[in-house]
Coordinates of C-alpha atoms and ligand atoms in Angstrom, one line a residue:
M1 CA -73.5 28.1 7.5
T2 CA -75.2 25.0 6.3
G3 CA -75.5 23.7 2.8
T4 CA -78.8 24.0 1.1
P5 CA -80.2 21.3 -1.3
S6 CA -81.3 23.9 -3.7
S7 CA -80.0 23.9 -7.3
A8 CA -80.6 27.6 -7.7
P9 CA -77.6 29.6 -8.8
L10 CA -75.4 31.2 -6.1
R11 CA -75.6 35.0 -6.6
V12 CA -72.2 36.7 -7.0
A13 CA -71.8 40.5 -6.6
L14 CA -68.6 42.1 -7.8
L15 CA -67.6 45.5 -6.2
G16 CA -65.2 47.3 -8.6
C17 CA -64.3 46.7 -12.2
G18 CA -60.8 48.0 -12.5
V19 CA -57.7 46.0 -13.4
V20 CA -58.6 43.1 -11.1
G21 CA -62.4 43.4 -11.2
S22 CA -62.5 43.3 -15.0
S23 CA -60.4 40.1 -15.1
V24 CA -62.6 38.5 -12.5
A25 CA -65.8 39.5 -14.4
R26 CA -64.4 38.1 -17.7
L27 CA -63.1 34.8 -16.3
L28 CA -66.3 34.2 -14.3
T29 CA -68.3 34.6 -17.6
E30 CA -65.8 32.6 -19.7
H31 CA -65.6 29.6 -17.3
G32 CA -69.1 29.6 -15.9
D33 CA -69.7 26.0 -16.8
D34 CA -66.5 24.8 -15.2
F35 CA -67.3 26.7 -12.0
A36 CA -70.8 25.2 -11.9
A37 CA -69.3 21.7 -12.2
R38 CA -66.7 22.4 -9.5
V39 CA -69.1 24.0 -7.0
G40 CA -72.1 21.8 -7.7
R41 CA -74.3 24.8 -8.5
P42 CA -74.1 27.6 -11.1
L43 CA -72.6 31.0 -10.1
E44 CA -74.6 33.9 -11.4
V45 CA -73.2 37.4 -11.5
V46 CA -76.1 39.5 -10.2
G47 CA -74.3 42.9 -10.5
I48 CA -71.1 44.7 -10.8
A49 CA -70.7 47.9 -8.8
V50 CA -68.8 50.6 -10.7
R51 CA -68.3 54.4 -10.3
R52 CA -68.7 55.3 -14.0
P53 CA -71.4 53.1 -15.5
G54 CA -71.2 54.8 -18.9
R55 CA -67.6 53.7 -19.5
D56 CA -66.9 51.3 -22.4
R57 CA -66.3 47.8 -20.9
S58 CA -67.2 45.8 -23.9
A59 CA -63.8 44.0 -23.8
S60 CA -64.8 42.3 -20.6
G61 CA -67.6 40.5 -22.4
V62 CA -70.0 41.2 -19.5
D63 CA -73.7 42.0 -20.0
P64 CA -73.8 45.9 -19.7
D65 CA -77.0 45.6 -17.7
L66 CA -75.1 44.2 -14.8
F67 CA -73.2 47.5 -14.1
T68 CA -74.7 49.5 -11.3
T69 CA -73.6 52.5 -9.1
D70 CA -75.6 51.1 -6.2
A71 CA -73.0 49.1 -4.5
A72 CA -74.9 49.4 -1.1
G73 CA -78.0 47.8 -2.6
L74 CA -76.0 45.2 -4.5
V75 CA -74.4 43.6 -1.5
T76 CA -77.8 43.0 0.1
R77 CA -78.9 40.6 -2.7
A78 CA -75.9 38.3 -3.0
D79 CA -74.6 35.0 -1.6
I80 CA -71.0 35.9 -2.4
V81 CA -69.5 39.4 -2.6
V82 CA -66.2 40.0 -4.2
E83 CA -64.6 43.3 -3.1
V84 CA -62.0 44.7 -5.5
I85 CA -62.5 48.4 -5.0
G86 CA -59.5 48.8 -2.6
G87 CA -58.9 51.3 0.2
I88 CA -60.6 51.5 3.5
E89 CA -64.0 53.1 2.8
P90 CA -66.5 52.4 1.3
A91 CA -64.9 48.9 1.0
R92 CA -65.2 48.2 4.8
G93 CA -68.8 49.4 5.1
L94 CA -69.8 47.4 2.0
I95 CA -68.1 44.2 3.3
L96 CA -69.7 44.5 6.7
S97 CA -73.1 45.1 5.2
A98 CA -72.7 42.2 2.8
M99 CA -71.9 39.9 5.8
A100 CA -74.8 41.3 7.8
H101 CA -77.0 40.3 4.9
G102 CA -75.6 36.8 5.0
A103 CA -73.0 36.9 2.2
S104 CA -69.6 35.4 2.3
V105 CA -66.8 37.8 1.2
V106 CA -63.8 37.4 -1.0
T107 CA -61.5 40.4 -1.0
A108 CA -58.0 41.4 -2.4
N109 CA -57.9 44.4 -0.1
K110 CA -54.6 44.1 1.9
A111 CA -54.8 47.8 3.0
L112 CA -58.1 47.1 4.8
L113 CA -57.1 43.7 6.2
A114 CA -53.9 45.2 7.7
E115 CA -55.8 48.2 9.1
D116 CA -59.0 46.5 10.4
G117 CA -58.9 42.8 9.7
P118 CA -60.2 41.9 13.2
T119 CA -63.4 43.8 12.6
L120 CA -64.0 41.8 9.3
Y121 CA -63.2 38.5 11.1
A122 CA -65.6 39.4 13.9
A123 CA -68.4 40.2 11.5
A124 CA -67.8 36.9 9.6
Q125 CA -67.9 35.0 12.8
E126 CA -71.1 36.8 14.0
H127 CA -73.0 36.3 10.7
E128 CA -71.5 32.8 10.2
V129 CA -70.1 33.5 6.8
D130 CA -66.7 33.1 5.1
L131 CA -63.9 35.7 4.8
Y132 CA -61.3 34.7 2.2
Y133 CA -58.5 36.9 0.8
E134 CA -55.8 34.9 -1.0
A135 CA -55.3 37.6 -3.6
A136 CA -54.4 40.2 -0.9
V137 CA -50.8 38.9 -0.6
A138 CA -48.6 37.8 -3.4
G139 CA -51.3 37.9 -6.1
A140 CA -51.8 34.5 -7.8
I141 CA -49.4 32.6 -5.4
P142 CA -51.3 30.3 -3.1
L143 CA -49.7 31.5 0.1
L144 CA -52.4 32.5 2.6
R145 CA -54.4 29.2 2.4
P146 CA -51.1 27.3 3.0
L147 CA -50.4 29.4 6.1
R148 CA -54.0 29.4 7.3
E149 CA -54.7 25.7 6.7
S150 CA -51.8 23.5 5.4
L151 CA -49.3 24.8 8.0
A152 CA -51.8 25.1 10.8
G153 CA -50.1 22.0 12.4
D154 CA -46.6 23.4 12.3
D155 CA -44.7 26.1 14.1
V156 CA -43.7 28.8 11.6
R157 CA -40.5 30.6 12.6
K158 CA -39.9 33.0 9.6
V159 CA -41.5 34.3 6.5
I160 CA -39.3 36.3 4.2
G161 CA -39.8 37.4 0.6
I162 CA -40.7 39.8 -2.1
V163 CA -44.4 40.7 -1.9
N164 CA -44.7 43.8 -4.0
G165 CA -44.6 43.4 -7.7
T166 CA -44.3 47.1 -8.6
T167 CA -41.1 47.8 -6.5
N168 CA -39.6 44.5 -7.7
Y169 CA -40.3 45.6 -11.3
V170 CA -38.7 49.0 -10.6
L171 CA -35.6 47.6 -8.9
D172 CA -35.2 44.9 -11.6
K173 CA -35.4 47.5 -14.4
M174 CA -32.9 49.8 -12.6
D175 CA -30.5 46.8 -12.2
T176 CA -30.8 45.3 -15.6
T177 CA -31.5 48.1 -18.0
G178 CA -30.3 51.1 -16.0
A179 CA -33.8 52.6 -16.2
G180 CA -34.6 55.7 -14.2
F181 CA -36.8 55.4 -11.1
D182 CA -39.7 57.4 -12.4
D183 CA -39.8 55.7 -15.8
A184 CA -39.8 52.3 -14.2
V185 CA -42.7 53.3 -11.9
A186 CA -44.7 54.6 -14.9
Q187 CA -44.1 51.3 -16.7
A188 CA -45.4 49.3 -13.7
Q189 CA -48.5 51.5 -13.6
A190 CA -49.2 50.9 -17.3
L191 CA -48.9 47.2 -16.8
G192 CA -51.6 47.2 -14.0
Y193 CA -49.2 46.3 -11.2
A194 CA -49.3 49.5 -9.1
E195 CA -51.9 50.5 -6.6
A196 CA -54.3 53.3 -7.5
D197 CA -51.8 55.6 -5.7
P198 CA -48.3 54.1 -6.5
T199 CA -46.9 55.8 -3.4
A200 CA -48.4 52.8 -1.5
D201 CA -46.0 50.6 -3.5
V202 CA -43.0 52.9 -3.7
E203 CA -43.0 53.8 0.0
G204 CA -43.5 50.2 1.2
F205 CA -47.1 50.7 2.6
D206 CA -48.4 47.9 0.3
A207 CA -45.6 45.5 1.3
A208 CA -46.1 46.4 5.0
A209 CA -49.8 45.6 4.9
K210 CA -49.0 42.3 3.3
A211 CA -46.3 41.6 5.9
A212 CA -48.8 42.4 8.7
I213 CA -51.2 39.8 7.2
L214 CA -48.5 37.2 6.8
A215 CA -47.2 37.7 10.3
S216 CA -50.7 37.5 11.8
L217 CA -51.3 34.2 10.1
A218 CA -47.9 32.8 10.6
F219 CA -47.6 33.6 14.3
H220 CA -51.3 33.5 15.5
T221 CA -50.9 37.0 16.7
R222 CA -52.7 40.3 15.7
V223 CA -50.3 42.3 13.7
S224 CA -51.5 45.5 11.9
G225 CA -49.8 47.7 9.4
E226 CA -48.7 50.2 12.1
H227 CA -46.7 47.4 13.8
V228 CA -44.5 47.0 10.7
H229 CA -41.2 48.8 10.4
R230 CA -41.5 50.2 6.9
E231 CA -38.9 51.7 4.5
G232 CA -39.7 52.0 0.8
I233 CA -37.5 52.3 -2.2
S234 CA -37.7 56.0 -3.0
D235 CA -34.3 56.5 -1.4
V236 CA -32.6 53.7 -3.3
T237 CA -30.3 55.4 -5.8
A238 CA -28.6 54.2 -9.0
A239 CA -25.4 54.4 -6.9
D240 CA -26.9 51.9 -4.3
V241 CA -27.8 49.5 -7.1
A242 CA -24.3 49.9 -8.6
A243 CA -22.7 49.3 -5.2
A244 CA -24.8 46.1 -4.8
R245 CA -23.6 45.0 -8.2
E246 CA -20.0 45.5 -7.2
M247 CA -20.6 43.2 -4.3
D248 CA -22.3 40.6 -6.6
C249 CA -25.6 41.5 -4.9
V250 CA -29.0 42.9 -6.0
V251 CA -31.2 45.3 -4.1
K252 CA -34.7 44.0 -3.3
L253 CA -37.6 45.3 -1.2
L254 CA -38.0 42.5 1.4
A255 CA -40.8 41.7 3.8
I256 CA -39.4 39.9 6.8
C257 CA -41.6 38.4 9.5
E258 CA -39.7 36.5 12.3
K259 CA -40.5 34.9 15.6
V260 CA -37.4 35.8 17.7
D261 CA -36.5 35.8 21.3
G262 CA -36.6 39.3 22.9
E263 CA -34.1 40.6 25.5
D264 CA -36.0 38.8 28.2
G265 CA -35.7 35.5 26.4
A266 CA -39.5 35.4 25.7
P267 CA -40.5 35.0 22.0
G268 CA -41.8 38.1 20.2
V269 CA -42.7 39.0 16.6
S270 CA -40.4 41.2 14.4
V271 CA -42.0 42.5 11.2
R272 CA -40.2 44.7 8.8
V273 CA -40.2 45.9 5.2
H274 CA -37.1 47.6 3.8
P275 CA -34.7 47.4 0.8
A276 CA -31.8 45.1 1.3
M277 CA -28.9 43.8 -0.6
I278 CA -29.0 40.0 -1.3
P279 CA -26.3 37.9 -3.0
R280 CA -27.0 37.1 -6.7
S281 CA -26.7 33.5 -5.8
H282 CA -29.7 33.7 -3.4
P283 CA -33.0 32.4 -4.9
L284 CA -34.7 35.8 -4.2
A285 CA -32.2 37.6 -6.3
G286 CA -33.5 35.7 -9.4
V287 CA -37.0 37.0 -8.9
R288 CA -37.5 39.3 -11.8
E289 CA -40.1 41.9 -13.1
A290 CA -43.3 41.9 -11.1
F291 CA -42.9 38.3 -9.8
N292 CA -43.1 37.6 -6.1
A293 CA -41.4 34.9 -4.0
V294 CA -41.8 34.0 -0.4
F295 CA -39.9 31.6 1.8
V296 CA -41.6 30.1 4.8
D297 CA -39.5 28.4 7.5
A298 CA -41.4 26.1 9.7
D299 CA -40.2 23.8 12.5
A300 CA -41.3 20.5 11.1
A301 CA -41.7 21.3 7.4
G302 CA -38.3 23.0 7.0
Q303 CA -38.0 25.6 4.3
L304 CA -40.8 26.1 1.7
M305 CA -40.6 28.4 -1.3
F306 CA -43.6 30.0 -3.0
Y307 CA -43.1 31.8 -6.3
G308 CA -45.3 33.3 -9.1
K309 CA -47.0 36.4 -10.4
G310 CA -47.7 38.8 -7.5
A311 CA -49.6 41.4 -9.5
G312 CA -51.7 42.0 -12.6
G313 CA -55.3 41.5 -13.5
D314 CA -55.5 37.8 -14.5
P315 CA -53.1 36.4 -11.9
T316 CA -54.9 38.3 -9.1
A317 CA -58.2 37.1 -10.5
S318 CA -57.0 33.5 -10.3
A319 CA -56.5 33.8 -6.5
I320 CA -59.9 35.5 -6.2
L321 CA -61.7 32.9 -8.2
G322 CA -60.1 30.1 -6.2
D323 CA -61.6 31.7 -3.1
V324 CA -64.9 32.2 -4.8
V325 CA -65.0 28.4 -5.5
A326 CA -64.0 27.6 -1.9
V327 CA -66.7 29.8 -0.3
A328 CA -69.3 28.6 -2.9
R329 CA -68.5 25.0 -2.0
H330 CA -69.2 25.8 1.6
R331 CA -72.5 27.3 0.6
V332 CA -73.4 24.1 -1.2
G333 CA -71.9 21.5 1.0
G334 CA -71.8 23.2 4.4
G335 CA -68.9 24.2 6.6
R336 CA -66.8 27.4 6.8
G337 CA -63.2 28.4 6.4
P338 CA -61.0 29.2 9.3
G339 CA -61.6 32.3 11.4
E340 CA -59.1 34.6 13.0
S341 CA -56.4 32.8 15.1
T342 CA -54.7 35.0 17.6
Y343 CA -54.2 32.7 20.6
A344 CA -50.4 33.1 20.7
D345 CA -50.7 36.9 21.3
L346 CA -47.0 37.4 21.0
P347 CA -45.5 40.9 21.8
I348 CA -44.3 42.9 18.8
L349 CA -40.6 43.7 18.9
T350 CA -39.2 47.0 17.9
M351 CA -37.0 47.5 14.8
G352 CA -34.1 48.1 17.2
Q353 CA -34.4 44.5 18.4
A354 CA -34.3 43.1 14.9
L355 CA -31.1 41.2 14.0
T356 CA -29.6 42.2 10.6
R357 CA -26.4 43.1 8.8
Y358 CA -25.3 46.4 7.3
H359 CA -23.4 47.4 4.2
L360 CA -21.9 50.9 4.6
S361 CA -20.1 53.0 2.1
L362 CA -18.0 55.8 3.8
D363 CA -16.1 58.7 2.3
V364 CA -13.1 59.2 4.6
H365 CA -9.9 61.2 4.7
D366 CA -6.9 59.2 3.5
R367 CA -4.7 59.6 6.6
P368 CA -2.9 57.2 9.0
G369 CA -5.1 55.9 11.7
V370 CA -8.5 56.4 9.9
L371 CA -9.2 52.7 9.7
A372 CA -8.4 52.2 13.4
Q373 CA -10.9 54.9 14.3
V374 CA -13.6 53.5 12.1
A375 CA -13.0 50.0 13.5
T376 CA -13.2 51.4 17.0
A377 CA -16.6 52.9 16.3
F378 CA -17.9 49.5 15.4
A379 CA -16.3 47.8 18.3
D380 CA -17.7 50.4 20.8
H381 CA -21.2 49.3 19.8
G382 CA -20.4 45.6 19.8
V383 CA -20.7 45.3 16.0
S384 CA -18.3 42.9 14.4
I385 CA -17.0 43.6 10.9
E386 CA -17.1 40.9 8.3
T387 CA -15.2 42.7 5.4
V388 CA -13.6 46.1 4.7
R389 CA -12.6 47.3 1.3
Q390 CA -10.6 50.5 0.9
Q391 CA -10.1 52.4 -2.3
T392 CA -8.1 55.6 -2.7
E393 CA -9.9 58.4 -4.5
D394 CA -8.1 61.2 -6.2
G395 CA -9.9 64.5 -6.5
P396 CA -9.6 68.2 -5.7
G397 CA -8.4 69.0 -2.2
E398 CA -7.2 66.5 0.4
R399 CA -6.9 62.9 -0.8
G400 CA -9.8 60.8 0.2
A401 CA -10.7 57.2 0.3
S402 CA -13.8 55.2 0.0
L403 CA -14.4 52.5 2.7
V404 CA -16.9 49.8 2.1
V405 CA -17.8 47.8 5.3
V406 CA -20.0 44.8 5.6
T407 CA -20.9 43.8 9.2
H408 CA -21.8 40.6 10.9
T409 CA -25.2 40.2 12.4
A410 CA -26.1 42.7 15.2
T411 CA -29.2 44.4 16.5
D412 CA -30.5 47.1 14.3
A413 CA -30.2 49.5 17.3
A414 CA -26.4 48.7 17.6
L415 CA -25.9 49.1 13.9
S416 CA -27.8 52.4 13.6
A417 CA -25.9 53.8 16.7
T418 CA -22.7 52.8 14.9
V419 CA -23.7 54.7 11.8
D420 CA -24.4 57.8 14.0
A421 CA -21.0 57.5 15.7
L422 CA -19.2 57.1 12.3
A423 CA -21.0 60.2 10.9
A424 CA -19.7 62.2 13.9
L425 CA -16.1 61.2 13.4
P426 CA -14.0 64.0 12.0
V427 CA -12.1 61.5 9.8
V428 CA -15.4 60.5 8.1
R429 CA -16.3 63.1 5.4
S430 CA -19.7 61.5 4.7
V431 CA -21.7 58.3 5.1
R432 CA -22.5 57.7 1.5
S433 CA -25.0 54.9 1.8
V434 CA -26.2 52.4 4.4
M435 CA -28.2 49.3 3.3
R436 CA -29.1 46.2 5.2
V437 CA -27.8 42.9 3.9
E438 CA -30.0 39.7 4.0
G439 CA -29.3 36.1 2.8
E440 CA -26.2 34.1 3.4
Ligands
LIG501 N1 -53.6 45.3 -9.4 C1 -53.0 44.3 -8.8 O1 -52.1 43.7 -9.4 C2 -53.5 43.8 -7.5 C3 -54.5 44.5 -6.8 N2 -54.9 44.0 -5.6 C4 -55.9 44.7 -4.9 O2 -57.1 44.6 -5.6 C5 -57.9 45.7 -5.4 C6 -58.3 46.4 -6.7 O3 -57.1 46.7 -7.3 P1 -57.1 47.2 -8.9 O4 -58.1 46.5 -9.6 O5 -55.6 47.1 -9.3 O6 -57.5 48.7 -8.7 P2 -58.2 49.7 -9.8 O7 -58.0 51.1 -9.3 O8 -57.8 49.3 -11.1 O9 -59.7 49.2 -9.6 C7 -60.6 49.7 -8.6 C8 -61.9 50.0 -9.2 O10 -62.8 50.3 -8.2 C9 -63.6 51.4 -8.6 N3 -64.3 51.9 -7.4 C10 -63.8 52.8 -6.5 N4 -64.7 53.1 -5.6 C11 -65.9 52.5 -6.0 C12 -67.2 52.5 -5.5 N5 -67.5 53.1 -4.4 N6 -68.1 51.7 -6.1 C13 -67.8 51.0 -7.3 N7 -66.5 51.0 -7.8 C14 -65.6 51.7 -7.1 C15 -62.7 52.3 -9.3 O11 -63.4 53.2 -10.2 C16 -61.8 51.3 -10.0 O12 -62.3 51.0 -11.3 C17 -57.2 46.6 -4.4 O13 -57.5 46.3 -3.1 C18 -55.7 46.2 -4.7 O14 -54.9 46.4 -3.6 C19 -54.4 42.9 -5.0 C20 -53.5 42.1 -5.7 C21 -52.9 42.6 -7.0
LIG502 N1 -49.5 47.0 -6.2 C1 -49.3 45.6 -5.8 C2 -50.3 44.7 -6.4 C3 -50.4 43.4 -5.8 O1 -50.7 43.3 -4.7 C4 -47.9 45.1 -6.2 O2 -47.3 45.8 -7.0 O3 -47.5 44.1 -5.7
LIG503 NA1 -51.8 35.0 -2.9

């Protein structure tokens, strides 16, 4: 792509005018003069594709004549296409068509990037246009540009953080106000944090898509959503949150991307999303409401922390508009942003190979020798115990006890085999809860 000396406005097409799209439209209109100064040419919104053109959108301050239901036609007459429809189709087809017609694309669509990012990159390469997607992970937080560009000279070892605002909001409300799960999800929806179908948030699909994007960029390896071990928060109970509180911990949904040595000693990539207990003293524990925070550990840089608003209309629009300015500058001055980098092509490790720690709560018979049998189950699987806490529980029938065990680090395979062995022990009445523990 070469810069053109023209002073004609750059034509911007917006696909979607929901939570994020309406913020983008409003801010583009409000700050048009600043954008023109920053880019060197005005940006002109040439159309906004919507599904329901008759809807009242007067609050956006956008000229109603810009709304169209002809998204396919709109993408053929733009220099920059901003896709904020979400989902796989028609978003993918529209992006590919936009690129084929010479437009650079800015998207917030993590679901599409995690499912079929390579196709988008290939089209951008073929048509010599830009593909930017800072808003797709951790909303407003500048995170992908640092990984794609600023850290391109370093060796990233680990990326760990909170990348889903909805689930963080829900877990925070459960911890601090005792709110019920469904009420907290409804509040997150009303605040514009949740995906169109909040199952994507609650069951960890959204965080898994983001983890795939982060791991791909961090480790120069193609990682798609299906490579990510995913557990959501729908099984996190008020009792789990209370158990965490007793341990001076909080429960967070974490995305963890690591470069680790596999059994053969060769490096591989481990990518997982699951709830975990973290100590209240850990910086991630202080991440409240819909905020996101991500730590990046790189060989030369050491540890970096990125923190800010991970969801919501205006914060997400900030990231999108930063990308719009970047690709617009390329249009004016020449050059292109980075393409896909997959040269490392590392193998993806299984969840069983991931190294983690478990917190277990067991309901056991209160008899002599119980503790020894429980300890043997751990030892048999090579899992070392860090702490054990026993509490006698009176109730109807035979006296029982609750055992809370926290392990040292072991492979997830060994830990989960230990849980199976414990559940099969006659002295164990039930395994009440199992949760991974992260953070020192
Ligand atoms: N809401 C948030 O906090 C964030 C959202 N995102 C991503 O941004 C994208 C948009 O999210 P939201 O604005 O929250 O969703 P939304 O559901 O509020 O908006 C999407 C809009 O696209 C419209 N749409 C659907 N199909 C269309 C079509 N064929 N033509 C024209 N319009 C169509 C819908 O009617 C809706 O108004 C998604 O990819 C989402 O994952 C990314 C970061 C944060
Ligand atoms: N639904 C997402 C929106 C931002 O990506 C979230 O809750 O984080
Ligand atoms: Na971001």
